[in-house]
XYZ file of C-alpha atoms in Angstrom:
357
model
C 6.764 2.062 22.508
C 7.808 -1.383 21.220
C 6.037 -3.619 18.762
C 4.605 -5.757 21.568
C 2.958 -2.696 23.075
C 1.467 -1.816 19.697
C -0.271 -5.164 19.609
C -1.877 -4.590 23.023
C -1.902 -7.383 25.520
C -5.520 -8.351 24.807
C -4.999 -8.696 21.073
C -3.235 -11.205 18.868
C -1.362 -10.496 15.646
C -1.342 -12.877 12.704
C 0.817 -12.607 9.582
C -0.197 -14.602 6.513
C 2.412 -15.109 3.807
C 0.373 -14.401 0.707
C 0.410 -15.661 -2.821
C 2.851 -12.976 -3.700
C 4.978 -11.594 -1.010
C 3.041 -11.060 2.157
C -0.511 -10.300 3.008
C -0.448 -9.129 6.583
C -3.490 -9.778 8.691
C -3.087 -7.856 11.926
C -5.248 -6.882 14.843
C -6.516 -3.343 14.943
C -9.800 -1.582 14.209
C -11.577 0.978 12.040
C -14.756 2.125 10.281
C -15.983 4.860 7.949
C -16.312 8.612 8.405
C -18.235 8.410 11.665
C -16.765 7.081 14.871
C -18.026 3.591 15.726
C -18.097 2.327 19.314
C -17.799 -1.356 18.445
C -14.423 -2.836 19.377
C -12.666 -4.142 16.273
C -10.176 -6.907 16.951
C -9.028 -7.906 13.449
C -8.014 -6.006 10.312
C -6.666 -7.459 7.088
C -4.820 -5.329 4.566
C -3.118 -5.882 1.247
C -2.337 -4.509 -2.188
C -1.372 -5.389 -5.745
C -4.251 -7.502 -7.016
C -4.468 -8.307 -10.713
C -8.138 -8.896 -11.402
C -7.304 -11.389 -14.177
C -5.033 -13.586 -12.038
C -6.001 -16.453 -9.707
C -6.725 -15.181 -6.181
C -6.727 -18.129 -3.749
C -5.476 -15.909 -0.937
C -9.029 -14.698 -0.209
C -9.777 -18.059 1.399
C -7.071 -17.455 3.998
C -8.188 -13.873 4.574
C -11.843 -14.850 5.014
C -10.895 -17.685 7.367
C -9.181 -15.132 9.598
C -12.574 -13.375 10.021
C -11.391 -9.761 9.738
C -13.882 -7.061 10.565
C -12.065 -4.580 8.326
C -10.163 -5.026 5.083
C -7.955 -2.174 3.834
C -6.938 -1.858 0.203
C -3.560 -0.130 -0.069
C -3.513 0.353 -3.809
C -3.168 -1.423 -7.137
C -6.573 -2.840 -6.266
C -6.854 -3.594 -9.966
C -4.370 -3.291 -12.806
C -6.005 -0.757 -15.078
C -3.130 0.077 -17.399
C -1.636 -2.013 -20.186
C 1.937 -3.264 -20.201
C 3.764 -3.666 -23.477
C 6.095 -6.674 -23.832
C 9.585 -6.558 -22.348
C 11.685 -5.707 -25.419
C 15.297 -4.617 -25.547
C 15.599 -4.825 -29.328
C 13.239 -4.216 -32.264
C 11.153 -1.332 -33.528
C 9.342 -0.805 -30.227
C 11.892 -0.958 -27.395
C 10.258 -0.757 -23.960
C 13.284 -1.061 -21.650
C 16.850 0.129 -21.502
C 18.440 3.528 -22.173
C 17.473 3.195 -25.846
C 13.762 2.578 -25.308
C 11.567 4.566 -27.694
C 8.045 3.803 -26.439
C 6.579 3.787 -22.912
C 6.062 0.329 -21.489
C 2.776 1.257 -19.798
C -0.245 2.911 -21.420
C -3.534 3.874 -19.725
C -6.779 2.085 -20.495
C -10.145 3.653 -21.269
C -12.822 4.447 -18.709
C -14.857 1.488 -19.949
C -11.884 -0.853 -19.571
C -11.166 0.429 -16.055
C -14.799 -0.071 -15.089
C -14.767 -3.608 -16.467
C -11.611 -4.340 -14.456
C -13.267 -3.232 -11.236
C -16.373 -5.256 -12.005
C -14.262 -8.346 -12.554
C -12.366 -7.782 -9.303
C -15.551 -7.254 -7.340
C -17.181 -10.390 -8.721
C -14.346 -12.693 -7.625
C -16.055 -15.295 -5.382
C -13.427 -15.117 -2.634
C -13.478 -11.332 -2.506
C -17.271 -11.338 -2.600
C -17.276 -13.548 0.504
C -14.940 -11.109 2.236
C -17.267 -8.211 1.419
C -20.174 -10.027 3.029
C -18.361 -10.298 6.359
C -16.011 -7.296 6.539
C -16.087 -3.563 6.002
C -13.875 -2.728 3.008
C -12.049 0.607 2.863
C -9.025 1.719 0.899
C -6.908 4.047 -1.175
C -5.185 3.657 -4.545
C -1.714 3.366 -6.026
C -0.516 3.845 -9.592
C -2.110 0.976 -11.524
C -5.640 1.677 -10.282
C -4.925 5.401 -10.445
C -4.555 4.656 -14.135
C -0.877 4.574 -15.113
C 2.332 3.074 -13.771
C 4.320 5.493 -11.577
C 1.966 8.384 -12.436
C 1.463 11.487 -10.330
C -0.445 14.759 -10.568
C 0.157 15.062 -14.313
C -2.096 12.081 -15.164
C -5.157 13.286 -17.072
C -7.472 10.426 -16.104
C -7.394 10.926 -12.337
C -10.787 12.636 -11.960
C -12.654 9.894 -13.796
C -10.699 7.127 -12.111
C -11.339 8.581 -8.670
C -15.055 8.037 -9.222
C -14.453 4.458 -10.377
C -12.371 3.621 -7.305
C -14.965 5.059 -4.946
C -17.686 3.099 -6.735
C -15.602 -0.053 -6.238
C -15.339 0.738 -2.521
C -19.111 1.384 -2.296
C -18.463 4.924 -1.109
C -21.778 6.738 -0.506
C -22.780 9.215 -3.211
C -22.792 12.071 -0.697
C -19.351 11.218 0.680
C -16.823 14.082 0.936
C -14.386 11.827 -0.900
C -16.442 12.309 -4.063
C -16.069 16.083 -3.873
C -12.415 16.493 -2.935
C -9.286 16.330 -5.094
C -7.918 12.936 -4.070
C -9.129 9.828 -2.254
C -7.608 10.383 1.191
C -9.856 9.575 4.159
C -9.863 8.752 7.876
C -11.865 6.336 10.020
C -12.178 5.852 13.769
C -13.361 2.725 15.595
C -13.860 1.595 19.143
C -14.565 3.073 22.573
C -12.128 5.342 24.384
C -9.076 3.425 25.495
C -9.471 0.821 22.771
C -10.063 3.132 19.838
C -8.168 3.143 16.575
C -7.813 5.836 13.968
C -7.025 4.789 10.407
C -5.689 7.492 8.102
C -5.495 6.600 4.404
C -3.264 8.826 2.287
C -3.451 9.586 -1.430
C 0.120 9.443 -2.755
C -0.857 9.992 -6.413
C -3.301 12.828 -7.056
C -0.995 15.699 -6.010
C 2.410 14.047 -6.338
C 5.270 15.807 -8.119
C 7.630 13.810 -10.378
C 9.952 11.285 -8.750
C 13.380 12.842 -8.286
C 12.043 16.373 -7.909
C 11.980 16.169 -4.088
C 8.694 18.019 -4.424
C 5.416 17.156 -2.750
C 3.660 13.817 -2.413
C 0.475 14.941 -0.696
C -0.118 18.500 -1.940
C -1.151 21.478 0.190
C -4.790 20.571 0.777
C -3.998 17.018 1.880
C -1.209 18.207 4.185
C -3.605 20.603 5.921
C -6.160 17.818 6.263
C -3.553 15.408 7.654
C -2.389 17.947 10.227
C -5.975 18.355 11.421
C -6.416 14.571 11.647
C -3.217 13.938 13.595
C -3.680 16.871 15.964
C -7.269 15.882 16.671
C -8.533 13.765 19.583
C -6.024 11.079 20.636
C -6.675 7.385 20.047
C -5.012 4.302 21.465
C -3.573 3.420 18.052
C -3.192 5.368 14.816
C -2.608 3.478 11.580
C -1.405 5.538 8.614
C -1.945 3.767 5.302
C 0.330 4.753 2.417
C 0.298 3.027 -0.949
C 4.103 3.336 -1.148
C 6.596 2.435 1.565
C 7.323 5.125 4.133
C 10.300 3.953 6.178
C 12.233 1.637 3.871
C 15.296 3.048 2.121
C 15.430 0.129 -0.309
C 14.540 2.424 -3.218
C 17.813 4.301 -2.678
C 20.007 1.208 -2.383
C 18.755 -0.432 -5.588
C 18.599 2.703 -7.754
C 19.372 2.926 -10.694
C 19.340 -0.846 -11.326
C 15.660 -0.957 -10.385
C 13.148 1.876 -10.164
C 11.072 1.775 -6.995
C 8.816 4.463 -5.598
C 8.796 5.308 -1.904
C 8.738 8.226 0.516
C 12.507 7.798 0.648
C 12.701 9.345 -2.821
C 11.014 12.472 -1.430
C 13.189 13.084 1.640
C 11.782 16.534 2.450
C 8.239 15.177 2.412
C 9.168 12.234 4.603
C 10.914 14.502 7.093
C 7.791 16.684 7.118
C 5.633 13.631 7.818
C 7.806 12.481 10.708
C 7.904 16.007 12.160
C 4.135 16.343 11.931
C 3.657 13.102 13.857
C 6.188 14.214 16.468
C 4.583 17.662 16.827
C 1.152 16.092 17.219
C 2.368 14.215 20.345
C 0.323 11.301 19.077
C 1.179 7.935 20.627
C 0.847 4.514 19.035
C 1.398 5.525 15.391
C 2.571 3.056 12.770
C 2.368 2.705 8.984
C 0.996 0.104 6.613
C 1.983 0.103 2.944
C 2.007 -1.877 -0.301
C 3.260 -1.461 -3.882
C 6.531 -3.420 -3.985
C 5.341 -7.008 -4.649
C 6.955 -8.379 -1.530
C 6.332 -8.127 2.191
C 8.508 -6.788 4.978
C 8.500 -4.903 8.259
C 10.773 -1.895 8.633
C 11.597 0.216 11.665
C 12.889 3.742 12.251
C 14.051 4.844 15.699
C 15.020 8.488 15.150
C 11.744 10.311 14.443
C 9.793 10.019 17.708
C 10.335 8.971 21.287
C 9.218 5.491 20.266
C 10.068 3.390 17.170
C 8.031 3.849 13.994
C 7.132 0.672 12.111
C 6.000 0.176 8.526
C 4.250 -3.124 7.721
C 4.330 -3.733 3.972
C 1.770 -6.140 2.511
C 2.157 -6.748 -1.225
C 0.703 -8.435 -3.031
C -2.542 -10.284 -3.347
C -1.548 -11.745 -6.729
C 1.792 -10.147 -7.615
C 5.336 -11.196 -6.701
C 8.595 -9.453 -7.398
C 9.903 -12.511 -9.219
C 6.855 -12.912 -11.423
C 7.055 -9.413 -12.933
C 10.455 -9.976 -14.544
C 11.259 -12.439 -17.355
C 12.237 -15.928 -16.131
C 15.843 -15.516 -17.239
C 16.232 -12.554 -14.859
C 14.739 -14.118 -11.718
C 17.983 -15.636 -10.472
C 19.608 -12.235 -10.909
C 16.799 -10.578 -8.921
C 17.280 -13.076 -6.081
C 21.027 -12.485 -6.120
C 20.611 -8.695 -6.034
C 18.102 -9.020 -3.169
C 20.624 -11.129 -1.258
C 23.300 -8.437 -1.681
C 21.123 -5.383 -1.079
C 21.605 -3.622 2.286
C 18.498 -3.723 4.461
C 19.407 -1.846 7.622
C 15.821 -0.711 8.261
C 14.325 -4.185 8.001
C 13.064 -6.139 10.993
C 14.339 -9.687 10.570
C 13.304 -12.906 12.200
C 16.158 -14.741 13.885
C 15.226 -17.887 11.957
C 15.268 -16.211 8.551
C 16.877 -18.517 5.983
C 17.926 -15.754 3.629
C 20.094 -12.702 4.111
C 17.505 -10.481 2.427
C 14.677 -11.804 4.653
C 11.776 -10.576 2.589
C 8.708 -12.420 1.369
C 8.750 -12.308 -2.399
C 7.601 -15.648 -3.754
C 4.237 -17.001 -4.789
C 2.642 -18.966 -1.958
C -0.124 -21.451 -2.550
C -2.767 -22.082 0.070
């Protein structure tokens, strides 16, 4: 199945280059825990939104009139980042660093961050006109690059679900992790959205252990082997298909399913065994936008549409004196999985700069 078939002939797809990287607004559909018969023709999704930064991108998202908006993580930045210091008493980077660069915030500070994000006028307008669903990544989980070892995950799960207006009797408030699924539309035009939790049960990066944990794997198998739908969108906070994390390591640390190869192979095999047609991924995290493709898992290509971020860009998170180096490295970095436009001006062909609307 090609990308044109995934769009369906009676739908249109729109990609908006966001303030930071790409915010992809694409046509699909979804809802909450109960199947909805209404046809959904537009979904917006994005990630990496600093609640204290300007957020003009909401105007473009609202103007697209999405029926669904999907948060893919880093919905707020709830941890604190120490200054970039190579020398001095507190060294936060380099092989000689002696203090962690990121530290978690308190429950009160996390709650205040969510309140600020929710009160943003542009986002408030989106909430009035679209159903908002989502999962988390590390910074709204509570700590940069954190996994199952993070002590604040139970408290922060409640705060995220409050932010998403999850009902008090929702199963998501009783389970270990924020994974969920939603189905929209009548038979033949129905869409299943599966949102994964890549934090709550995740083993350390480099361990080649688990990302999802046993309970979430069992749940995911049930979801994928359930009733078929015309399209299935799997939302992951970190990239699934891209191998960029391997090609830039150890110069830059980047999380992805590619750093857990056994888990990724298990995911691809589960999709193949389910015989489910029309599956593709959406992801965030990396502060730029791209589309990647993998042809060797199923009898049709698998795509991963990365939308990151709402306020963050890969160039803005490094000191100004390093930005030219980042651009140069991006130009040199192999990108064999990336889908490139024939008119792309740059060899790297990613969206990584701040765009103003």
